[in-house]
Each structure stands twice: as structure tokens, then as C-alpha cells.
PDB file of N, CA and C in Angstrom:
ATOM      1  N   UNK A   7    -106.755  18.594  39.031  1.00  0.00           N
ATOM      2  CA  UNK A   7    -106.667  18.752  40.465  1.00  0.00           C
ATOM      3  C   UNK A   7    -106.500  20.241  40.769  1.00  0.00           C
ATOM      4  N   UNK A   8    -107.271  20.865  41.366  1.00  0.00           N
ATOM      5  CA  UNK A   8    -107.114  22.117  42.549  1.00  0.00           C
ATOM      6  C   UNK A   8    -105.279  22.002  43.264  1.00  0.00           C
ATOM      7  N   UNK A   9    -105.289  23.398  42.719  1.00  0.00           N
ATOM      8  CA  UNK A   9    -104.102  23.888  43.944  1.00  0.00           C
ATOM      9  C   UNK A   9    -104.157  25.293  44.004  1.00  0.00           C
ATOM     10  N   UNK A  10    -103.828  25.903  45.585  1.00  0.00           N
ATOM     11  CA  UNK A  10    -104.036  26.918  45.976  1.00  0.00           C
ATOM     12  C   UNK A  10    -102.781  27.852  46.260  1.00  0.00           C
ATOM     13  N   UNK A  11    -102.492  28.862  45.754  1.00  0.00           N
ATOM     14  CA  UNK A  11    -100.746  29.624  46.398  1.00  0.00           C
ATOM     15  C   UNK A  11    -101.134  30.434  46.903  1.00  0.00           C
ATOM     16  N   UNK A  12    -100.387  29.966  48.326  1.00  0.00           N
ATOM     17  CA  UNK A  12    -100.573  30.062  49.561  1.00  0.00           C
ATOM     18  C   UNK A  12     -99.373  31.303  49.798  1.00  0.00           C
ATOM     19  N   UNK A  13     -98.150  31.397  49.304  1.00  0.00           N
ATOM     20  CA  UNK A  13     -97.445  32.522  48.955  1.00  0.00           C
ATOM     21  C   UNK A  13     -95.906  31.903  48.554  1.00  0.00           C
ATOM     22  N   UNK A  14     -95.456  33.305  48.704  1.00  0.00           N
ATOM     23  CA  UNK A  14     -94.189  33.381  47.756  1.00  0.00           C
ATOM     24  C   UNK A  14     -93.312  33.792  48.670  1.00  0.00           C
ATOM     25  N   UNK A  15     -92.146  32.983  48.793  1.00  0.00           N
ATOM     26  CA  UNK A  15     -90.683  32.927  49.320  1.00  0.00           C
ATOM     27  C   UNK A  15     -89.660  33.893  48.955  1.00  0.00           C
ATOM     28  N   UNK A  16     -89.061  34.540  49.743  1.00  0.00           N
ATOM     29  CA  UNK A  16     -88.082  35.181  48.758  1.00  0.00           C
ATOM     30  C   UNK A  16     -88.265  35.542  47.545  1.00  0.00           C
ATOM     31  N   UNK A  17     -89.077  35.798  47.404  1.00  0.00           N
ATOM     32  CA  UNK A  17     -89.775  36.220  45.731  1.00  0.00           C
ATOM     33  C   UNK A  17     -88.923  35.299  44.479  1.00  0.00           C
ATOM     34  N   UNK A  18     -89.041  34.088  45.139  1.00  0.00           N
ATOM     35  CA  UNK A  18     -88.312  33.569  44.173  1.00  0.00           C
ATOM     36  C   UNK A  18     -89.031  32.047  43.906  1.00  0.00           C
ATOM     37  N   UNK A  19     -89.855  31.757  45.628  1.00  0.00           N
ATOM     38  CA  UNK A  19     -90.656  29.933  45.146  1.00  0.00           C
ATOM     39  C   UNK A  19     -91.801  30.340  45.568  1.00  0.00           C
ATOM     40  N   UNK A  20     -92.714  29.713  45.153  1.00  0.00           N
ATOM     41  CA  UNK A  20     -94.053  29.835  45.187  1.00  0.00           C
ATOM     42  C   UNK A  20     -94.136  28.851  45.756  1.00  0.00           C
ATOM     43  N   UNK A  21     -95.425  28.187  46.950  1.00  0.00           N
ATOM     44  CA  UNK A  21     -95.423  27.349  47.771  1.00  0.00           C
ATOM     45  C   UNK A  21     -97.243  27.170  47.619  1.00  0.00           C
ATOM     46  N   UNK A  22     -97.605  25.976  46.694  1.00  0.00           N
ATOM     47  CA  UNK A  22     -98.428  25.739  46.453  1.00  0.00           C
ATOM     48  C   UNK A  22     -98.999  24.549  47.023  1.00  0.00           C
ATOM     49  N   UNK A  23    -100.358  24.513  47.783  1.00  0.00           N
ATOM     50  CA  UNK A  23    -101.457  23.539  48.548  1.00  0.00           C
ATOM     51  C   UNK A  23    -101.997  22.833  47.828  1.00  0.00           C
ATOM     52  N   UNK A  24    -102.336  21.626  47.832  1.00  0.00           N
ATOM     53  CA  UNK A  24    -102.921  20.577  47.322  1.00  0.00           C
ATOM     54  C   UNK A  24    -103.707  19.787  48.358  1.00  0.00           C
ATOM     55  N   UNK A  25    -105.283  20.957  48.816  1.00  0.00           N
ATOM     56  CA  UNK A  25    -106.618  19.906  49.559  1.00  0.00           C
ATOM     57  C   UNK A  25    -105.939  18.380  49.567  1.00  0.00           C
ATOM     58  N   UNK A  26    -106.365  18.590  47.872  1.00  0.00           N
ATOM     59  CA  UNK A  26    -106.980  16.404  47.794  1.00  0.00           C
ATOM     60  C   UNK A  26    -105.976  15.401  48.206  1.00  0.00           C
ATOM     61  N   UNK A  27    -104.609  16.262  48.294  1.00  0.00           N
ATOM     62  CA  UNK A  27    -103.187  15.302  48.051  1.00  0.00           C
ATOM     63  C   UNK A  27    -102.572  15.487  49.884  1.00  0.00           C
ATOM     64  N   UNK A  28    -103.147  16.498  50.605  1.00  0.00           N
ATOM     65  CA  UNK A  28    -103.129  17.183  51.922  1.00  0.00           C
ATOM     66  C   UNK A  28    -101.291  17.322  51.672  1.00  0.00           C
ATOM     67  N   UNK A  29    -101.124  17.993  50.425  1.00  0.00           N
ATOM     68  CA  UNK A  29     -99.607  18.122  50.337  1.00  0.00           C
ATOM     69  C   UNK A  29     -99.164  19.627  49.807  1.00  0.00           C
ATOM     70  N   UNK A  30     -98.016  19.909  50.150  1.00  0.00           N
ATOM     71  CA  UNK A  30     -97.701  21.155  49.514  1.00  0.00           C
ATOM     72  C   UNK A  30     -96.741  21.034  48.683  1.00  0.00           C
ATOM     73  N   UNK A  31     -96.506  21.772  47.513  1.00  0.00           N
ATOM     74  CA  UNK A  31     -94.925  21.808  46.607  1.00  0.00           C
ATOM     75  C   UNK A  31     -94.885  23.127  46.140  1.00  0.00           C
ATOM     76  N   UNK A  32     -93.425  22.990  46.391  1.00  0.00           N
ATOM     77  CA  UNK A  32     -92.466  24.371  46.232  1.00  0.00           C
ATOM     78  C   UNK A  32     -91.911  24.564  44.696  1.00  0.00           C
ATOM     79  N   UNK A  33     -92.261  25.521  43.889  1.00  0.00           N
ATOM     80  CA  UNK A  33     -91.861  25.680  42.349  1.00  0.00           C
ATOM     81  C   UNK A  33     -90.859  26.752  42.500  1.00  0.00           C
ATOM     82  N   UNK A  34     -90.483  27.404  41.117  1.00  0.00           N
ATOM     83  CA  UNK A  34     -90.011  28.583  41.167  1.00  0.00           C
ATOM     84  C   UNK A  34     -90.956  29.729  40.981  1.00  0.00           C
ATOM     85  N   UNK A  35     -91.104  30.848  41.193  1.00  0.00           N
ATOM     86  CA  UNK A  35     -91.952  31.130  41.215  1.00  0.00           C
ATOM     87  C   UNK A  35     -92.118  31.870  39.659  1.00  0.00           C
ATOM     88  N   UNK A  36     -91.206  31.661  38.633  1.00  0.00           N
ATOM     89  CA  UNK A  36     -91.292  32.194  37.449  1.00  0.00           C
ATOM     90  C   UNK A  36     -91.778  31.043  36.275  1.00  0.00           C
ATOM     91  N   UNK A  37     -92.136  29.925  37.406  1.00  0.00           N
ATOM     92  CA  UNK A  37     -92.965  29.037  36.516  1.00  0.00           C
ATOM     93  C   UNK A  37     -94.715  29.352  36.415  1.00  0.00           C
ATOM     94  N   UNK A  38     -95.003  30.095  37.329  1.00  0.00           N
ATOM     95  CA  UNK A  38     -96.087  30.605  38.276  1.00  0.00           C
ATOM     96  C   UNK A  38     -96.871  31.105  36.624  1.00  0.00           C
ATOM     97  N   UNK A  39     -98.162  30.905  36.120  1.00  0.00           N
ATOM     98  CA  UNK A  39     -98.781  31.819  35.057  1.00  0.00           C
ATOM     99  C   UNK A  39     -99.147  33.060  35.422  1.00  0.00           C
ATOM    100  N   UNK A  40     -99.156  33.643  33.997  1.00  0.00           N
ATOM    101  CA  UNK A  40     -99.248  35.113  34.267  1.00  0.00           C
ATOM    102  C   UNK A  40    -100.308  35.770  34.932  1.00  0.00           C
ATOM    103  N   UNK A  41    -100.270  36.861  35.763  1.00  0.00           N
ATOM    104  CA  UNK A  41    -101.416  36.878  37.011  1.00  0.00           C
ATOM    105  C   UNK A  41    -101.536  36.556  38.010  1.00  0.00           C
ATOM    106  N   UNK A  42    -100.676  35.393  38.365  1.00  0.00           N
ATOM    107  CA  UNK A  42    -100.744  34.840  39.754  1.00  0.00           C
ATOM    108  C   UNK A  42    -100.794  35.739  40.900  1.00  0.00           C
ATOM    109  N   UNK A  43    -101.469  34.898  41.881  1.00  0.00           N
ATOM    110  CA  UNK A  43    -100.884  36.369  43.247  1.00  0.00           C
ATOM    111  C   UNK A  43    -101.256  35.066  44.354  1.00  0.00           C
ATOM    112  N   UNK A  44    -100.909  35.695  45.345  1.00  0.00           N
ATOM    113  CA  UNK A  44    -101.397  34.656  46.292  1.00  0.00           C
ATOM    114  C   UNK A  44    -102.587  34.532  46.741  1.00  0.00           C
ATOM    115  N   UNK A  45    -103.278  33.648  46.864  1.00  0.00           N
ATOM    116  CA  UNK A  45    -104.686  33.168  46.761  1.00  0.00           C
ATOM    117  C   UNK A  45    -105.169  33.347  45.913  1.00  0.00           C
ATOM    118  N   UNK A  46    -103.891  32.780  44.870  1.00  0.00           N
ATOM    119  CA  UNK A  46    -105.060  32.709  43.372  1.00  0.00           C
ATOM    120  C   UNK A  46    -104.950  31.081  43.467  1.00  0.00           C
ATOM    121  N   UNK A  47    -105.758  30.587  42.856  1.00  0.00           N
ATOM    122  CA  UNK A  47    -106.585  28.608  42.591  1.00  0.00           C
ATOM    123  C   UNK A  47    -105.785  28.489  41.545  1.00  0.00           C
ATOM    124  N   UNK A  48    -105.329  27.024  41.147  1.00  0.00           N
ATOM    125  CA  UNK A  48    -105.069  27.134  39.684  1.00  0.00           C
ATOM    126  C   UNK A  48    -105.659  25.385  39.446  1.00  0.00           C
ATOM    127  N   UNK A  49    -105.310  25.157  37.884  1.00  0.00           N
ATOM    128  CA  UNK A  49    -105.784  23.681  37.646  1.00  0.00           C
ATOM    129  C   UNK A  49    -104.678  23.176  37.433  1.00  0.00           C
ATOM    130  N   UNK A  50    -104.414  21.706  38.183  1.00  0.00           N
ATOM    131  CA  UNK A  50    -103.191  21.602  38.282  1.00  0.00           C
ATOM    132  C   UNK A  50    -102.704  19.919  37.657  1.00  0.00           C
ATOM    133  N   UNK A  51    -101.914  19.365  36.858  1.00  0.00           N
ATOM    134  CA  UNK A  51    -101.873  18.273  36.347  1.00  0.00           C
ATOM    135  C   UNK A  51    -100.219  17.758  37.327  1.00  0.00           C
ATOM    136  N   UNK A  52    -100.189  16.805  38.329  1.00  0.00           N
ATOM    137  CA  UNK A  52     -99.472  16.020  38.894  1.00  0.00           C
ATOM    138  C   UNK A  52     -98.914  14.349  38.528  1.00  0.00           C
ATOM    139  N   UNK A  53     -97.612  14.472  38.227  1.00  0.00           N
ATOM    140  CA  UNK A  53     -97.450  13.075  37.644  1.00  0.00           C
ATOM    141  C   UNK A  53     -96.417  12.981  38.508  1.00  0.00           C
ATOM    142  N   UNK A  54     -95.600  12.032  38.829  1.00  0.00           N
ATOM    143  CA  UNK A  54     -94.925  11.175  40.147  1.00  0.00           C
ATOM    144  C   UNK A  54     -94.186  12.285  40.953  1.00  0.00           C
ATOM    145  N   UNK A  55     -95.728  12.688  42.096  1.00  0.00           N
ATOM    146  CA  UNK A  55     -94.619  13.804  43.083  1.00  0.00           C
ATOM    147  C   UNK A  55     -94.334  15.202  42.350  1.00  0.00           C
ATOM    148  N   UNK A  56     -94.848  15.927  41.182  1.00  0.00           N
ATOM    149  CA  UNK A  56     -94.744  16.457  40.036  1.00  0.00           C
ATOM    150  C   UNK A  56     -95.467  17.425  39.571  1.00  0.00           C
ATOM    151  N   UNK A  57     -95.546  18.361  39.915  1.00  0.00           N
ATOM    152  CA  UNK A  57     -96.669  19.139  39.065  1.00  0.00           C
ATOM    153  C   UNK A  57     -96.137  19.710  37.436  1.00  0.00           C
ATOM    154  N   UNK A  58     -96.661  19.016  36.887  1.00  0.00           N
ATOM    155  CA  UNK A  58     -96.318  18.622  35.019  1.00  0.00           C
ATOM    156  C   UNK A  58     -96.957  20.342  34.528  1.00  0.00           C
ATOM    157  N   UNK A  59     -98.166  20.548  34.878  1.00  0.00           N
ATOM    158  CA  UNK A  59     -98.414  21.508  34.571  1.00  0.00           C
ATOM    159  C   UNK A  59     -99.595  22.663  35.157  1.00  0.00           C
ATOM    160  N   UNK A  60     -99.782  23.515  34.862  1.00  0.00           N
ATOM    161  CA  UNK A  60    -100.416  24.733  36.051  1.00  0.00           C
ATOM    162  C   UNK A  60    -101.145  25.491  35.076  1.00  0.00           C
ATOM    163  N   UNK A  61    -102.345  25.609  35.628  1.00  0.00           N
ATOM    164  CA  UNK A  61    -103.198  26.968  34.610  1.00  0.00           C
ATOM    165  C   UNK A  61    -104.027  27.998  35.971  1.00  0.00           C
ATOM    166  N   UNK A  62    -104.071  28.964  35.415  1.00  0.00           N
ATOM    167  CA  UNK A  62    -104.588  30.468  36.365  1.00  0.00           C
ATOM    168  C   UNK A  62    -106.395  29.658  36.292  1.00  0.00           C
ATOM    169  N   UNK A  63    -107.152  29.296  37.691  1.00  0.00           N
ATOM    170  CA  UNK A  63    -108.611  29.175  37.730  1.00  0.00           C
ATOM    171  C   UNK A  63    -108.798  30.643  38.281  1.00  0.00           C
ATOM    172  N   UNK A  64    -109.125  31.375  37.141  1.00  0.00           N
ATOM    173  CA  UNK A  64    -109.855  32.599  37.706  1.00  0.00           C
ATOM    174  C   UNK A  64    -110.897  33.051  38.086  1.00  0.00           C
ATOM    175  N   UNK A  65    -112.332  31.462  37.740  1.00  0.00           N
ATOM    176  CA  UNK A  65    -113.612  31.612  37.987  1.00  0.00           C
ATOM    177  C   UNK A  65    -113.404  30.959  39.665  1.00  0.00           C
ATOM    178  N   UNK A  66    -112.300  30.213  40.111  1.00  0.00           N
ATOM    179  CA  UNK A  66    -112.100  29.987  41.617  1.00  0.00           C
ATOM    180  C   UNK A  66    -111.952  30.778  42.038  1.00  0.00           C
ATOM    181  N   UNK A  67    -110.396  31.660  41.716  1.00  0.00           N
ATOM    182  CA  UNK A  67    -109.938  32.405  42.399  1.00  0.00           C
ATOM    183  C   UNK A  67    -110.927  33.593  43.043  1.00  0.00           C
ATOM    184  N   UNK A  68    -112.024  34.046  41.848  1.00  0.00           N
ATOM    185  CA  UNK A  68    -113.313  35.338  41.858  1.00  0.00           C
ATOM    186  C   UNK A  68    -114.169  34.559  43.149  1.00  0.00           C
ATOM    187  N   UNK A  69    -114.660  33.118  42.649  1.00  0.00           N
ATOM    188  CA  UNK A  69    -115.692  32.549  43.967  1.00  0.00           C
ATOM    189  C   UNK A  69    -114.934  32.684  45.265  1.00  0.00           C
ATOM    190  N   UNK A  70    -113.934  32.546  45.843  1.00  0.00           N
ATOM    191  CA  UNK A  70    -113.119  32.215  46.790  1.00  0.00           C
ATOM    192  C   UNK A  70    -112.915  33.252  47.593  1.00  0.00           C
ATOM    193  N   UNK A  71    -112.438  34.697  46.768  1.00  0.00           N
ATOM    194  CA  UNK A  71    -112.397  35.843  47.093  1.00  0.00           C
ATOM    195  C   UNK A  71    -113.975  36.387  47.652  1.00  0.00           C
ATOM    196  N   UNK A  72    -114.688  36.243  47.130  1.00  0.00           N
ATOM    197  CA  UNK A  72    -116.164  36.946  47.017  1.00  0.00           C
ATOM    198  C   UNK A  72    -116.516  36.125  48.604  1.00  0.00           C
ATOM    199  N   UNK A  73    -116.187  34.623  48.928  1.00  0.00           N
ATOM    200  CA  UNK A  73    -117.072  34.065  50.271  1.00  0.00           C
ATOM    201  C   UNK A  73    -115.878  34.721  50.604  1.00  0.00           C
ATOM    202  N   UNK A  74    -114.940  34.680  51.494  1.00  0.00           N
ATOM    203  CA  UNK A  74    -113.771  36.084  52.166  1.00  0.00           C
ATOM    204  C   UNK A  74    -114.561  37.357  52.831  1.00  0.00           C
ATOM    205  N   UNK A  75    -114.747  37.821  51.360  1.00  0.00           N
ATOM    206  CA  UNK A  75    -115.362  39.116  51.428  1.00  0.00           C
ATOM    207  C   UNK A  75    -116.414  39.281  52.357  1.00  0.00           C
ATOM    208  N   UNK A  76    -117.029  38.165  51.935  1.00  0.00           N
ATOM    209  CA  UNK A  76    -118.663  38.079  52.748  1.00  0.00           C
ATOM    210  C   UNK A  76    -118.557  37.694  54.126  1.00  0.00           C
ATOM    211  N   UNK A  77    -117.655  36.642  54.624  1.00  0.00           N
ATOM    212  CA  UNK A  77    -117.275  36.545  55.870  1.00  0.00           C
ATOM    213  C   UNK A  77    -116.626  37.692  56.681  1.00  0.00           C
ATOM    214  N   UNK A  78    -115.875  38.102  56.069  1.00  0.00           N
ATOM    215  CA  UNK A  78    -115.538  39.777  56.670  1.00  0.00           C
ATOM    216  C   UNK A  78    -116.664  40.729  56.892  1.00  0.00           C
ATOM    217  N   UNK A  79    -117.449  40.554  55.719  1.00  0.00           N
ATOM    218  CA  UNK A  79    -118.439  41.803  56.273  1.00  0.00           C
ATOM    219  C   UNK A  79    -119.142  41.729  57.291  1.00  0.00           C
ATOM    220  N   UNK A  80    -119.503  40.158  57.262  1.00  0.00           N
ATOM    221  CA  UNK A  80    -120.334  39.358  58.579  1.00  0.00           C
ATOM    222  C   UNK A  80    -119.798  39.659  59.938  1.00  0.00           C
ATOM    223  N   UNK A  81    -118.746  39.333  60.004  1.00  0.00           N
ATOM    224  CA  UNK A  81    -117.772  39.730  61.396  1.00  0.00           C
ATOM    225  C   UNK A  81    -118.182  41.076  61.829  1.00  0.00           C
ATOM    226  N   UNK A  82    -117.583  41.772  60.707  1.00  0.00           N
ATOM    227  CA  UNK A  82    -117.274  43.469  60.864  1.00  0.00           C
ATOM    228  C   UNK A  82    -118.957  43.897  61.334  1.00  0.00           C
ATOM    229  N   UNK A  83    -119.795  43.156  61.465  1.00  0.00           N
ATOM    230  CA  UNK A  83    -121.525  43.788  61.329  1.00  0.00           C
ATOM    231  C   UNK A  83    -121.557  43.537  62.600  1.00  0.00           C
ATOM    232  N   UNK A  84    -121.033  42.520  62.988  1.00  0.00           N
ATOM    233  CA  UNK A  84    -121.338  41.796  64.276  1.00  0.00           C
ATOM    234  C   UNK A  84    -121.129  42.452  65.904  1.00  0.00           C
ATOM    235  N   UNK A  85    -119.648  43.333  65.319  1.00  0.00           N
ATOM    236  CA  UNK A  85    -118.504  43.556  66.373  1.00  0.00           C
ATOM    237  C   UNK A  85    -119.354  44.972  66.952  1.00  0.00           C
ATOM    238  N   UNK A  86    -119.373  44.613  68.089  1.00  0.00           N
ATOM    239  CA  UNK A  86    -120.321  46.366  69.020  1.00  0.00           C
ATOM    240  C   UNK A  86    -118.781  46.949  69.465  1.00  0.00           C
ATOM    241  N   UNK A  87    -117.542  47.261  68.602  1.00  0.00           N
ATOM    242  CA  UNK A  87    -116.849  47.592  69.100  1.00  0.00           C
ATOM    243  C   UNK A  87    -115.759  47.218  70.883  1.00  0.00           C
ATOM    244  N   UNK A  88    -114.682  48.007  70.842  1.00  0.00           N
ATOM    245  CA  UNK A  88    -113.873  47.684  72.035  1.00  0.00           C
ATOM    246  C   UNK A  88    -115.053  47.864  73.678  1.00  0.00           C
ATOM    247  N   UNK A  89    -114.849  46.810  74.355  1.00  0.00           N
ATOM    248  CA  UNK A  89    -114.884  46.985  75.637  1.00  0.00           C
ATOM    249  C   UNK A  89    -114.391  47.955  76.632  1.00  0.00           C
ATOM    250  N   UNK A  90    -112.910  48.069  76.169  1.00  0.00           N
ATOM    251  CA  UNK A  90    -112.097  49.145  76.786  1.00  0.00           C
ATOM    252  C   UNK A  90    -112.446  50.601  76.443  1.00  0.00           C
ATOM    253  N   UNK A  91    -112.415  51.611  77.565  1.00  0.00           N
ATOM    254  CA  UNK A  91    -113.010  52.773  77.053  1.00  0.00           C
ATOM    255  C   UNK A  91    -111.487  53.495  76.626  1.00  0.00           C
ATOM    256  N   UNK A  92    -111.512  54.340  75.934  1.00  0.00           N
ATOM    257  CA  UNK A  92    -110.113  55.115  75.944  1.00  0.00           C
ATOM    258  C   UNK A  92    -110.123  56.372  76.579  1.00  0.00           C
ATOM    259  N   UNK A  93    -108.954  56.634  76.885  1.00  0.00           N
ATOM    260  CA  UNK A  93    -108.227  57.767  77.867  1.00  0.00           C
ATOM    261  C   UNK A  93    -108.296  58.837  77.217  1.00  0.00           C
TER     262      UNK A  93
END
């Protein structure tokens, strides 16, 4: 199963999304694998209410980042600048 960290608390819980489960769970965040950051993907194994175990998806995390990117540039191409003139 997909889960997404969404961010970090007090630098202390990590607060991780689960699409398929439309649920979130709160870890510590020194359970977190090495690399993590927020909006990194990981692969995630859930047993009753549970996340048993967590691995870094770094070929997600790269796709995920890259459409971002591309939607930003799209915007940013789009914008004819402020309406307002300045003083």
C-alpha cells in the first residue's frame, strides 16, 4: 500500500496519508527511513490499524515531484502578471 508524508510535528511525529484507506497515522518520526522528507511516497505494510512496516518509494517520490514541477511551470507561463500598476 502507498503512503504519503504529508509532514512532521514538532519534529518529533510524522503524519502519514493513506489514498486507499482515506486515513492518516501518526508515527514517531525516528521510525521514518533514512531520507525521508515530506512528500516523500513510501511502501507501506498495515496490519490491524498498524503500519508493521515502511520503505522510502523513491521512483514515486521522483514521478510525483517531476508532475509538481510541471504544473508550476504551466501556471507560471500562463500568468500576464499583476493587474495592479505600482506606485
Amino acid at each position: 500500500m502507498k503512503g504519503y508524508l504529508d509532514r512532521i510535528e514538532d519534529r518529533q511525529f510524522a503524519v502519514i496519508l493513506v489514498d486507499d484507506l482515506k486515513k492518516e497515522f501518526i508515527i514517531p518520526s525516528a521510525e521514518l527511513p533514512e531520507g525521508s522528507v515530506e512528500n516523500s511516497y513510501f511502501d507501506l505494510t498495515i496490519e490491524n490499524e498498524t503500519i508493521t512496516s515502511i520503505k522510502l518509494d523513491e521512483e514515486t517520490t521522483l514521478s510525483e515531484q517531476q508532475k509538481v514541477d510541471e504544473m508550476i511551470t504551466k501556471l507560471r507561463s500562463k500568468s500576464t502578471g499583476s493587474k495592479f500598476k505600482k506606485k
